[in-house]
Amino acid sequence: MATDRDNGALPDALVRLRDSLTSLTLGLELPGSTRARSVRTELAAQIEDYLLPRLRQMDAPLLMVVGGSTGAGKSTLVNSLVRETVSRAGVLRPTTRAPVLVCNPADFRWFEDDRILPGLRRSTGEAAPAGELQLVPTERMAPGLALLDAPDIDSVVTENRALATQLLAAADAWLFVTTAARYADAVPWDLLTAARERGTALSVVLNRVPPDAVEEVSGHLRQMLRERSLGDAELLVIRETVLEDGLIPAAELTPVRQRLDSLSADAAERSELVRRTLSGALDSLPSRVEIVQAASADQRAAAADLRAGVEGGYEQAIAEVDEAVRSGSLLRGEVLARWHDVVGTGNL
């Protein structure tokens, strides 16, 4: 387990790895360079935003990030679980510009400093500026568990997409929201695959499912999860219904509510989930680092070839000039013609 490896040497090694990754440049456009740059950035961010903070504070509350595509209903789901409006929902896209973290007041101290996401400024106002983390303490959240409503993973705003990916990498668990109409889209599956590769604990919320299509749609989604080696992901179904004051009726929230209540009530279950995600993230490091290492080796080899080509061309040109000087052909040619031009002006 991860905590068996949690000693002074491991955080120090992760710091060195993070620093090596952030200082590494992959400037040449070679096959595989784009993917390697992405892996490098994701690795450095996960070390900074999740692995180091979690290793140093294993007793911190479990952070569950609520992510998903545009219009999946993430903010409405968070508001409905808390039974009050803590995250702005609406029809205009993108709606969630600033991530909203909801926690019990007793857990507020864990999130008001830079324990997680040290690069994000904090705000406790009603609406945080874009790019800041809005903290919302409420007694309606049980201690030990915090929900973070992330921006859309497919937002038209580049900064929102990047921030959503960063937040998902900083999570102890994902509550991934999709809909009956969009669960087969490509972008969500890219993120779900990333969750599997990083070992992140995952629950999938299938939202707004027509009551007469629950079995068909949920069965197809379960099949897709199994085909992508995600069969152990928990699937939670919310049927399509009429909102009550902007909130999903409590009866329709039962599958998700039961999952969160179980985590809230059982510290051992939360601890096990954190350990599982932490172990998965640590175990995923070697294969991901190998991708960056291979790309770095390719870059060095290509740079050496380029350097050898330039140096060879330069040495050949010097040799040609030297031969032209020794044979006198240089002085009989261009230099002599220019000399005649100067002398011919009469100004010498």
Coordinates of N, CA and C in Angstrom, one line a residue, residues 19 38 44 142 238 286 301 340:
D19 N 10.8 18.3 -10.1 CA 11.7 19.3 -10.6 C 12.4 18.9 -11.9
S38 N 2.5 16.2 -22.9 CA 1.3 16.1 -22.1 C 1.5 15.3 -20.9
A44 N 3.9 16.2 -13.5 CA 4.4 17.2 -12.6 C 3.3 17.8 -11.8
A142 N -21.2 16.5 5.6 CA -20.7 15.8 6.7 C -19.2 15.9 6.8
I238 N -29.3 8.3 -12.3 CA -30.3 9.3 -11.9 C -31.3 9.4 -13.0
P286 N 6.1 4.8 -12.9 CA 7.2 4.3 -13.7 C 6.8 4.2 -15.2
A301 N 19.1 12.3 -29.2 CA 19.7 11.7 -30.3 C 19.5 12.6 -31.6
H340 N 39.9 44.7 -58.6 CA 39.9 45.5 -59.8 C 38.8 46.6 -59.7

